[in-house]
Structures are given as structure tokens and as C-alpha cells.
Amino acid sequence: MKNTFTVVGKRHPKIEAVDKVTGQLKYCGDMQFPKTLHVRILRSPHAHANILSIDTSRALQLKGVETVITHADVPKIPTMHQFLHLPTVMYFDSFLLESKVRHFGDRVAAVAAETPEIAEEALELIDVIYEPLPAVMDLTDSMSPASPAIHTNAWRGENPIEVSHNIVDQAEENFGNVEQGFAEADLIVENTYKTSRPNPAPLERTVVTCVPRSNGRLDVYGTTQSIHAMRKNIAASLGIPLHKVNCHWNYLGGAFGAHIHTGWIEPICAFLALKTGRPVRGEKSREEMFLAYGRHPMQIRLKTGVKKDGTFTAIEVDIIDDTGAYAFSGGSKMKLTAGFCLSMYNCANQRIKGKTVYTNTPSLCAMRGAGNPQAHWAVESQIDIIADRLGLDPLELRLKNHIREGQTFYGQSTDVVCDIISCGTEEVVNKGAAAIGWSTRSHTDTDIPYIKRGIGMARGFHTSGAGSSKPSKYILDYAGAIIKMTEDGTAVLMNASADAGGGNRSGYVAMVAEELGLGYEDVILADGDTNTTLFDVPTHASRGNYGTGLAVLQAAKNLKQRLLQWASLILEVPVDNLAAEAGKIFATDREDKHISIRELVEIAQMRSWGSAVGEASVRPEACPPHFIACFVEVHVDTRTGIVRVVNTVSGADVGTPINLNNVEGQMTGGMHMGLGYALLEETYFDPRQGHLLNPGFLDYKMLTFADMPPVTTIIADVIEPTGPFGAKGVGEGVTNPVAPAVANAIFNAVGIRLTDLPMTPEKILKAIHAKGN
């Protein structure tokens, strides 16, 4: 399908690229304010303990210490961490500071001092007496009656709830007749899959500065995936009016879900700023970053019934989700995983069951994919097992059963349902197979006898936001944008959407330029705040280009309509006969009737016609899935268990690619993160004491540029009718199927099947030896 756009679908540099590479771009950590106090948080040496007493007197005597706060000093208001779910169903289980700690590194007290060094020194002078309690680190052990109670109560909305057996939430839904489906099956395959706890590891560490203003107001500069959500979270956690908090937009140095939540450091700094009347800055160390974020580890039991021809007759999924010591988003990740498991393949009879449980490990976040990498690990591994048992080509089994146009999928659990209008699965699967050399996968030998070669694939998807035809009962999804023209013919866009480096803001610039007939360089994206921008939910669920893009495009259309009306008066041409392109408005049927947009805006000002502005606030009514196919070629060293990925292909159906550079960057980055998830990324805790064993990049291993294989990118020729200029998302789907593709390639190479992540050399070598015996 030929791209007829002039700006959209082309290659553009990110609008902030020059400032980034020259060091001129300001992140939150670069913000400096006079008389700033620096905060450090005293953290627990125990995985689970009651705090019997805290004596801060010695710390307060240290020169340069302004104040020290403990649980006795803070408001007894449940802290709000994720203004994404509707307040009526939001889950609350914590306060700013508490008299109990629930994981190693949990918060105990906070010091505000003149320098970071003084604050660190003061932490050593706080005397705490703990009563250590038994701790539980394993998600299955957590539910045992013999396990310690991590929480006994919480709130869902304003309703108090009792927590028993450390279960945060549970769900079960049935579709069709599962028992009958299994009875009709020729083959039943049942396996249990386990996923790991990788860290998002954004390069930028969390930092927040809260600056008090007159009348009890606060300006907040913090790393966040939504300034409006952070504003809501801070105000609610402190019990102050919303208008007292103004959060400022800043670029993020990566996020991958780490900053979708507002943690404790932000409201603690806000509280201290109001208490002291001075700017207060808090910045997490790298170890604190590893103690604050991570993908939810899960155990997924997957049972599949299938006919000899590969038709699925029944699917049953049972999930246990580890949320750590606090459940910022309740049981949402478990429900997301369940819904995503149901949305992969056609089957009339399906059952999902799940529990979210507490453990005495740090709280977790919605790391890239938010439950979907876990779903793909189980489902796409199982597909290859079934194909092997039936003697079928796993590629053909997928093409036979995948969901497609005319069907529905679940975008956010089973509460958000979307009709599939566009699907490029077959295109990316077939092109990807050709690019990787799928037909050669039976040739597993290499020139080195102990190195075996394998090719594997997996397919999948991710949602493009959380929109649906009927508004969700538990999750928000809407966005707003304001665009105005300046008198020199350029446009200024004001929007609150976070940009963590993926380039969605550059995509909005391309959309505005395309709709108004301007050049890419003629659109300016202003850095706003919560006082000047319209509400936009967090940048998550691959919704940036789609959900926020719809609002940006509608605002541009509204502005364009006003420009066309003015041009109609000047050119004496009906609005319907006018078009905008190359910086001018012209009559489509008369070459002599045209005017530059710059001249048009100047004339409008001189005639006092007002400002040229367009605004829109849009709730998406769909969340179209972007479909992905991933192919990998591996070399397995049978002496050491080391796997080297030598070639990869990433195929993506993203609808119209708004900016080709950004799309291909996301596809390559998604491959990198998926390979790390597959082979080596994991955070490790001492099983008895709960201490974090790899709290930094020295011991937390990630793939480097030198480790990365070539990544061939394939973009499907597909248009999404509901999306802005035919676009949908891309950011998370490209990670989801990578890990099972690697597992399937390892099986192809050496005939071993691993079901728990990461697939380390030790596990692989052990499985090779077991197979040999």
C-alpha cells in the first residue's frame, strides 16, 4: 500500500536528538534550586520486622540536618501510587512511613539535610530497634497457612478489606464448556511455566524535587510516566487539594514501566518541602532502583486440548502472580496475563484462574508488556510442544489458529474488549520465515561438533492502549492536546504525554505537520505542566502513538478547520474546496487562489479575528493489537550450556509507521530486552534473609552492544482504520514473544525444553546432561 503522506511514514530525527547528544537536554536530575535540602531514606536491614522504637535525637543534632521524619510524623492516609485505575477499584495497602517493614530495603525514616553527604551520615545516627519476623520469599509458599501474614488489611477504593493467606486478589472466568473441550481432544498437554524478576534498569535514576510556593502550593519536578497521575498520587497521599500541586513535564532517560507508579520518595519529598518551607530533592541510588522496580514473577499452569489436525478444543490457565510486599496495582497484572493468554489463539472453550500474592520482596511495576511477556512465555512455548507432539510445523500451527480480523481480543484483562479490524500476522510470519531461513531448521550441525544450531519462532501481540467501545469499569484511557499557531506560521503543541526515549513526541509533531500541511521542523512541542496541559493518562500499554495520537490529530483537525474558514473569507473559496500543504492553503480547483499559512495568521491577527487554536480531549473506543512475529537463530555450546544468538528477525504490524526511525528503534530495543529476559536478566534475593544479591550493573547482567545479534526488521503493509493516520502501537509487543522464540530455538538445536526463566547456561547444561542420561 503506497504511503501518500508528506511527513508521516518518513524518517525524521527525534525532536530532542541534538539537545541529547550535546548535553543540553535537561532531565529532572539537572534541576537546581537555591537552598535545596537533600533527602535520604533509612532502609530496613530485615525482610520482615516490626519497628519497636526509633530514636532520631542523635541525627537531629548533626550539623546540617534540617529534620527527620518517622511513621509518627506523617499523615495516616493510604498512599496512592497508580492513578490509572478508577479510584473506586484502586488498591491501597501502605502509608508514607509505617511501624512495620515488609522487605529488605523497605522505608523506615527520612532525613532532610543541607547536602546528600550529611543526610547519609545522619542515617547512621538513627537508632532503631526491630522485632524480626518470619519472612516468605516464594510465591507458592506465601499462600500456606504456616506463612507469616505480610498484610492483614487493605482498601479497595474506600472499602476496607481483609487480607488472608497473603492473597491480594483472585479471579476466575469460564468461556464455553472446558470439560467438554478436553473430552473432545486427541491430545492434552499440561505444563507449568515460571518467569523471572528482571529490572527495567532505565539509565536515569528516579529523582524528584519539590519546591514550595506561596499559599501551600508545590511545584514538582519528577521522573514519571504521567505528570497528571503523579499530581493525583501526591495530593491524595498527603490529603491536600489537587490544585496545590503542579507537576512539570520533563524527558525521561528510559522507563520501561519503572515510572508508571509514583513511589514513596515523591510524596515524602513533597511532605518535607511543605514541612520545611524549602525545596527538597530526593534521588534514588542504583541499589534503590533495584529495590523499587521489576517485572512480576509468575507461575503459569497451562493445559491445552487439541485435535490431531491442530485445532484447539480447550485451554485452561492458572496463574500465581507475585506482587512483592506491596500491591501498587492490586491484582491487575495477573488479570492482564490471563486476558492475554485468552487472546492468542482461537478456542471456544477456555478457563482462566489466577491469584496475586504478597511476598517479602520489594514491590514491582508494569515492566514493558505488563503481564504479556509472562503470557507469551507460557503460550508460545506450549505451541511448539504441541506441534512437536503432533508432528506439525509450529509455524503452520500458529497460522492455523491465530486470532485475526473480525474477532475480538482482550486489551486489559477481560474488561477491555476490542474488535480486530486489521491484522498483519500472516505477512510478518511468512516474511520473517523467509528472512531467517525457516526451511533450513532441520540442519542443526555446525562446523564445530559441540556447537549446535537451532531456529525458533514465536508470534504474539500487544494492545494499543486501554480503549474500548464501552468505557472500562476499572481503567482510565483518554488524552488531551492543545495546538496554537504563531504569527510566523509555525504551530505549538501542548501535551502532557511522557516520552521515555521512544520518540512518541516526535510522532505527534509528524501528525500535526501532516494534518496542517507544515514541515516537520515547523511544529514546536512545548514543555508544559499540569496547570497548562490537558489530562493525559500515563504513557503505558503502547498507547502513545494511538491513544494520545488520536487527541493530537483531533486537535490539529479542529485548528485546521479554523484556518480553512479564515482562508475561505480571504480567498472567497468554499471551505470544502480548500486544502493545506507545503505551508500554504490553496483552492483545489483554482491555481491562482492560495495563501501562505504565515500570511493567513498575520492577517487574522490584524483583523482581530482571534487566535488560531485547536483543542481536543479524546477517549479511544478501541485498542487495536499490534501483531508481532519473532525469529531467532542460536548456537548452543553443548560443553558449557552457553547460548549465543547469532541472527534475529522482528516482524511487526504497527499499522502506519508514523516515524520509521522510531518504529525500527523500538523493534531493535524490544529484541534486546527480550533476549535479556530469555537468557540472563534476573534479580536474586537471599532465600533466608531477603537481601538483594545483585543490586547494580556490576552483578545484574545485561546484553551489551557487543552481545547483540543482527536484527532484521519487517513492517507489515497494514492500515488500522481506527488509528491516527492508520497507526497503532509498537513499543511492548516487540518484546513479548522473544523469550519463547529463544526457547524454541534451543529445543530445535539440542532437543531440551526449559520452562523457567532465565535460561542460564547452568540450566541448559543440566538439561543437556539429563537428556543424555
Coordinates of N, CA, C and O in Angstrom, one line a residue, residues 553-665:
L553 N -4.3 14.4 16.8 CA -4.8 14.6 15.5 C -6.1 15.4 15.5 O -6.4 16.2 14.6
Q554 N -7.0 15.1 16.4 CA -8.3 15.8 16.5 C -8.1 17.2 16.8 O -8.8 18.1 16.2
A555 N -7.1 17.6 17.7 CA -6.8 19.0 17.9 C -6.3 19.7 16.7 O -6.7 20.8 16.4
A556 N -5.5 19.0 15.9 CA -5.0 19.5 14.6 C -6.1 19.7 13.6 O -6.1 20.7 12.9
K557 N -7.0 18.8 13.6 CA -8.2 18.9 12.7 C -9.0 20.1 13.1 O -9.5 20.9 12.2
N558 N -9.2 20.3 14.4 CA -10.0 21.5 14.8 C -9.3 22.8 14.5 O -10.0 23.7 14.1
L559 N -8.0 22.8 14.7 CA -7.3 24.0 14.3 C -7.3 24.3 12.8 O -7.5 25.4 12.3
K560 N -7.2 23.2 12.1 CA -7.2 23.3 10.6 C -8.5 23.9 10.1 O -8.5 24.7 9.2
Q561 N -9.6 23.4 10.7 CA -10.9 23.9 10.3 C -11.0 25.4 10.5 O -11.6 26.1 9.6
R562 N -10.4 26.0 11.5 CA -10.4 27.4 11.7 C -9.6 28.1 10.7 O -10.0 29.2 10.1
L563 N -8.4 27.6 10.4 CA -7.6 28.1 9.3 C -8.3 28.1 8.0 O -8.2 29.1 7.2
L564 N -9.0 27.1 7.7 CA -9.7 27.0 6.4 C -10.8 28.0 6.3 O -11.1 28.6 5.3
Q565 N -11.5 28.2 7.5 CA -12.6 29.2 7.5 C -12.0 30.6 7.2 O -12.6 31.4 6.5
W566 N -10.9 30.9 7.8 CA -10.3 32.2 7.6 C -9.9 32.3 6.1 O -10.1 33.4 5.5
A567 N -9.2 31.3 5.6 CA -8.8 31.3 4.2 C -9.9 31.4 3.3 O -9.9 32.1 2.2
S568 N -11.1 30.8 3.6 CA -12.3 30.9 2.8 C -12.7 32.4 2.7 O -13.1 32.8 1.6
L569 N -12.7 33.1 3.8 CA -13.1 34.5 3.7 C -12.1 35.4 2.9 O -12.6 36.2 2.1
I570 N -10.9 35.1 3.0 CA -9.9 35.9 2.2 C -9.8 35.5 0.7 O -9.8 36.4 -0.1
L571 N -9.9 34.2 0.4 CA -9.7 33.7 -0.9 C -11.1 33.7 -1.7 O -11.1 33.5 -2.9
E572 N -12.2 33.8 -0.9 CA -13.5 33.7 -1.5 C -13.7 32.4 -2.2 O -14.2 32.3 -3.3
V573 N -13.3 31.3 -1.4 CA -13.4 29.9 -1.9 C -14.1 29.1 -0.8 O -13.8 29.3 0.3
P574 N -15.1 28.3 -1.1 CA -15.7 27.5 -0.1 C -14.7 26.6 0.6 O -13.7 26.1 0.1
V575 N -15.0 26.4 1.9 CA -14.1 25.6 2.8 C -13.8 24.2 2.2 O -12.7 23.7 2.2
D576 N -14.9 23.7 1.6 CA -14.8 22.3 1.1 C -13.8 22.2 -0.1 O -13.4 21.1 -0.5
N577 N -13.5 23.3 -0.7 CA -12.7 23.3 -1.9 C -11.2 23.8 -1.5 O -10.5 24.1 -2.4
L578 N -10.9 23.8 -0.2 CA -9.6 24.2 0.2 C -8.8 23.0 0.8 O -9.4 22.1 1.3
A579 N -7.5 23.1 0.6 CA -6.6 22.1 1.2 C -5.3 22.8 1.7 O -5.0 23.9 1.4
A580 N -4.6 22.1 2.6 CA -3.4 22.7 3.2 C -2.2 21.7 2.9 O -2.3 20.5 3.1
E581 N -1.1 22.3 2.4 CA 0.1 21.6 2.1 C 1.3 22.5 1.9 O 1.1 23.6 1.4
A582 N 2.4 22.1 2.2 CA 3.7 22.8 2.0 C 3.6 24.2 2.5 O 4.1 25.2 1.9
G583 N 2.9 24.4 3.7 CA 2.9 25.7 4.3 C 1.9 26.7 3.7 O 2.0 27.9 4.0
K584 N 1.0 26.2 2.9 CA 0.0 27.2 2.4 C -1.3 26.5 2.3 O -1.5 25.3 2.3
I585 N -2.4 27.3 2.1 CA -3.7 26.9 1.9 C -4.1 27.3 0.5 O -3.9 28.5 0.1
F586 N -4.7 26.4 -0.3 CA -5.0 26.7 -1.7 C -6.3 26.0 -2.1 O -6.8 25.1 -1.5
A587 N -6.8 26.6 -3.2 CA -8.1 26.0 -3.7 C -7.7 24.8 -4.6 O -6.7 24.8 -5.3
T588 N -8.4 23.8 -4.4 CA -8.1 22.5 -5.1 C -8.5 22.6 -6.6 O -8.1 21.8 -7.4
D589 N -9.3 23.6 -6.9 CA -9.8 23.7 -8.3 C -9.3 25.0 -9.0 O -9.7 25.2 -10.2
R590 N -8.5 25.8 -8.3 CA -8.0 27.0 -9.0 C -6.6 27.3 -8.5 O -6.4 27.5 -7.3
E591 N -5.7 27.3 -9.4 CA -4.3 27.5 -9.1 C -4.0 28.9 -8.6 O -3.0 29.1 -7.9
D592 N -4.8 29.9 -9.0 CA -4.5 31.3 -8.6 C -5.0 31.7 -7.2 O -4.7 32.8 -6.7
K593 N -5.7 30.8 -6.5 CA -6.2 31.0 -5.2 C -5.4 30.3 -4.2 O -5.6 29.1 -3.9
H594 N -4.5 31.0 -3.5 CA -3.7 30.4 -2.4 C -3.2 31.5 -1.5 O -3.1 32.7 -1.9
I595 N -2.8 31.1 -0.3 CA -2.2 32.0 0.7 C -1.4 31.2 1.6 O -1.7 30.0 2.0
S596 N -0.2 31.7 2.0 CA 0.6 31.0 3.0 C 0.0 31.0 4.3 O -0.8 31.9 4.7
I597 N 0.2 30.0 5.1 CA -0.3 29.9 6.4 C 0.2 31.1 7.3 O -0.5 31.6 8.1
R598 N 1.4 31.4 7.1 CA 2.0 32.5 7.8 C 1.2 33.8 7.5 O 0.8 34.6 8.5
E599 N 1.0 34.1 6.3 CA 0.3 35.3 5.9 C -1.1 35.3 6.4 O -1.7 36.3 6.9
L600 N -1.7 34.1 6.4 CA -3.1 34.0 6.8 C -3.2 34.3 8.3 O -4.1 35.0 8.7
V601 N -2.3 33.8 9.1 CA -2.4 34.0 10.6 C -2.1 35.5 10.9 O -2.7 36.1 11.8
E602 N -1.2 36.1 10.1 CA -0.9 37.5 10.3 C -2.1 38.4 10.0 O -2.5 39.3 10.7
I603 N -2.8 38.1 8.9 CA -4.0 38.8 8.5 C -5.1 38.7 9.6 O -5.7 39.7 10.0
A604 N -5.2 37.5 10.1 CA -6.3 37.2 11.1 C -6.0 38.0 12.3 O -6.9 38.6 13.0
Q605 N -4.7 38.2 12.7 CA -4.4 39.0 13.9 C -4.7 40.4 13.6 O -5.2 41.1 14.5
M606 N -4.3 40.9 12.5 CA -4.5 42.3 12.1 C -6.0 42.7 12.1 O -6.4 43.8 12.4
R607 N -6.8 41.7 11.7 CA -8.2 42.0 11.7 C -9.0 41.6 13.0 O -10.2 41.6 13.0
S608 N -8.2 41.2 14.0 CA -8.7 40.8 15.3 C -9.7 39.7 15.2 O -10.7 39.6 15.9
W609 N -9.4 38.7 14.4 CA -10.2 37.5 14.3 C -10.0 36.5 15.5 O -10.7 35.6 15.6
G610 N -8.9 36.8 16.2 CA -8.6 35.9 17.4 C -7.5 35.0 17.1 O -6.8 35.1 16.0
S611 N -7.2 34.1 18.0 CA -6.1 33.2 17.9 C -6.5 31.9 17.2 O -7.6 31.5 17.3
A612 N -5.6 31.4 16.4 CA -5.8 30.1 15.7 C -5.4 29.0 16.7 O -4.2 28.8 17.0
V613 N -6.4 28.3 17.2 CA -6.1 27.3 18.2 C -7.1 26.1 18.1 O -8.2 26.3 17.7
G614 N -6.6 25.0 18.3 CA -7.4 23.8 18.3 C -7.2 22.9 19.6 O -6.0 22.8 20.0
E615 N -8.2 22.4 20.2 CA -8.0 21.5 21.3 C -8.9 20.4 21.2 O -9.9 20.4 20.5
A616 N -8.5 19.3 21.9 CA -9.3 18.1 21.9 C -9.0 17.2 23.1 O -7.9 17.2 23.6
S617 N -10.0 16.5 23.6 CA -9.8 15.5 24.7 C -10.6 14.3 24.2 O -11.8 14.4 23.9
V618 N -9.9 13.2 24.0 CA -10.4 12.1 23.3 C -10.3 10.8 24.1 O -9.2 10.5 24.6
R619 N -11.4 10.0 24.2 CA -11.3 8.7 24.8 C -11.3 7.7 23.6 O -12.3 7.6 22.9
P620 N -10.2 6.9 23.4 CA -10.2 5.9 22.4 C -11.3 4.9 22.6 O -11.6 4.5 23.7
E621 N -12.0 4.5 21.5 CA -13.0 3.5 21.5 C -12.5 2.1 21.1 O -13.3 1.2 20.8
A622 N -11.2 2.0 21.0 CA -10.6 0.7 20.6 C -9.2 0.7 21.1 O -8.6 1.7 21.5
C623 N -8.6 -0.5 21.1 CA -7.1 -0.6 21.5 C -6.6 -1.7 20.6 O -6.2 -2.8 21.0
P624 N -6.5 -1.4 19.3 CA -6.1 -2.5 18.3 C -4.8 -3.1 18.6 O -3.8 -2.4 18.8
P625 N -4.7 -4.4 18.5 CA -3.5 -5.1 18.8 C -2.5 -4.9 17.7 O -2.8 -4.9 16.5
H626 N -1.2 -4.7 18.1 CA -0.2 -4.7 17.1 C 0.5 -6.1 17.1 O 0.9 -6.6 18.2
F627 N 0.5 -6.8 16.0 CA 0.9 -8.2 15.9 C 2.3 -8.3 15.6 O 2.9 -7.5 14.8
I628 N 3.0 -9.3 16.2 CA 4.4 -9.4 16.1 C 4.8 -10.9 15.7 O 4.1 -11.8 16.2
A629 N 5.8 -11.0 15.0 CA 6.5 -12.3 14.8 C 8.0 -12.2 15.0 O 8.6 -11.3 14.5
C630 N 8.5 -13.1 15.8 CA 9.9 -13.1 16.2 C 10.6 -14.4 15.8 O 10.1 -15.5 16.1
F631 N 11.7 -14.3 15.1 CA 12.5 -15.4 14.7 C 13.9 -15.2 15.2 O 14.5 -14.1 15.2
V632 N 14.5 -16.3 15.8 CA 15.9 -16.2 16.2 C 16.7 -17.5 15.8 O 16.1 -18.6 15.7
E633 N 17.9 -17.3 15.6 CA 18.8 -18.4 15.3 C 19.9 -18.4 16.4 O 20.5 -17.4 16.7
V634 N 20.1 -19.6 17.0 CA 21.0 -19.7 18.1 C 22.1 -20.7 17.9 O 21.9 -21.6 17.0
H635 N 23.2 -20.5 18.5 CA 24.3 -21.6 18.6 C 24.4 -22.0 20.0 O 24.6 -21.1 20.9
V636 N 24.2 -23.2 20.3 CA 24.3 -23.8 21.7 C 25.6 -24.5 21.9 O 25.9 -25.5 21.1
D637 N 26.4 -24.1 22.8 CA 27.6 -24.9 23.1 C 27.3 -26.0 24.1 O 26.9 -25.7 25.3
T638 N 27.3 -27.2 23.6 CA 26.9 -28.3 24.4 C 27.9 -28.7 25.5 O 27.6 -29.5 26.4
R639 N 29.1 -28.1 25.5 CA 30.0 -28.3 26.6 C 29.8 -27.4 27.8 O 30.0 -27.8 29.0
T640 N 29.3 -26.2 27.6 CA 29.1 -25.2 28.6 C 27.7 -24.7 28.9 O 27.4 -24.1 29.9
G641 N 26.8 -25.0 27.9 CA 25.4 -24.5 28.0 C 25.2 -23.1 27.6 O 24.1 -22.6 27.7
I642 N 26.3 -22.5 27.1 CA 26.2 -21.1 26.7 C 25.4 -21.0 25.4 O 25.7 -21.7 24.4
V643 N 24.5 -20.1 25.3 CA 23.7 -19.8 24.1 C 24.1 -18.5 23.5 O 24.1 -17.5 24.2
R644 N 24.5 -18.6 22.2 CA 24.8 -17.3 21.5 C 23.7 -17.1 20.4 O 23.5 -18.0 19.6
V645 N 23.0 -16.0 20.5 CA 22.0 -15.7 19.5 C 22.8 -15.0 18.3 O 23.4 -14.0 18.5
V646 N 22.7 -15.6 17.1 CA 23.5 -15.2 16.0 C 22.7 -14.4 15.0 O 23.3 -13.7 14.1
N647 N 21.4 -14.5 15.0 CA 20.6 -13.8 14.0 C 19.2 -13.7 14.5 O 18.7 -14.6 15.2
T648 N 18.5 -12.6 14.2 CA 17.2 -12.4 14.6 C 16.4 -11.7 13.5 O 16.9 -10.9 12.7
V649 N 15.1 -11.9 13.6 CA 14.1 -11.2 12.7 C 13.0 -10.7 13.6 O 12.4 -11.5 14.3
S650 N 12.6 -9.5 13.4 CA 11.5 -8.9 14.1 C 10.5 -8.4 13.1 O 10.8 -7.4 12.4
G651 N 9.3 -9.0 13.1 CA 8.3 -8.5 12.1 C 7.1 -7.9 12.9 O 6.7 -8.5 13.9
A652 N 6.7 -6.7 12.5 CA 5.7 -6.0 13.3 C 4.6 -5.4 12.4 O 4.9 -4.8 11.4
D653 N 3.3 -5.6 12.8 CA 2.2 -5.0 12.2 C 1.8 -3.8 13.1 O 1.2 -3.9 14.1
V654 N 2.3 -2.6 12.7 CA 2.1 -1.4 13.5 C 1.1 -0.4 12.9 O 1.0 0.7 13.3
G655 N 0.4 -0.9 11.9 CA -0.4 0.0 11.1 C 0.6 0.9 10.3 O 1.6 0.5 9.8
T656 N 0.2 2.2 10.2 CA 1.1 3.1 9.5 C 2.2 3.5 10.5 O 2.0 4.0 11.6
P657 N 3.5 3.3 10.1 CA 4.6 3.7 10.9 C 4.7 5.3 10.8 O 5.0 5.8 9.8
I658 N 4.4 6.0 12.0 CA 4.4 7.4 11.9 C 5.8 8.0 11.6 O 6.0 8.9 10.8
N659 N 6.8 7.4 12.3 CA 8.2 7.8 12.1 C 9.0 6.5 12.0 O 9.2 5.8 13.0
L660 N 9.5 6.2 10.8 CA 10.2 4.9 10.6 C 11.4 4.7 11.5 O 11.6 3.6 12.0
N661 N 12.1 5.8 11.8 CA 13.3 5.6 12.7 C 12.8 5.2 14.1 O 13.4 4.3 14.7
N662 N 11.8 5.8 14.6 CA 11.3 5.4 15.9 C 10.8 3.9 15.9 O 11.0 3.2 16.9
V663 N 10.0 3.5 14.9 CA 9.5 2.2 14.9 C 10.6 1.1 14.9 O 10.6 0.2 15.6
E664 N 11.6 1.3 14.0 CA 12.7 0.4 13.9 C 13.5 0.4 15.2 O 14.0 -0.7 15.6
G665 N 13.6 1.6 15.8 CA 14.4 1.6 17.1 C 13.7 0.8 18.2 O 14.3 0.1 19.0

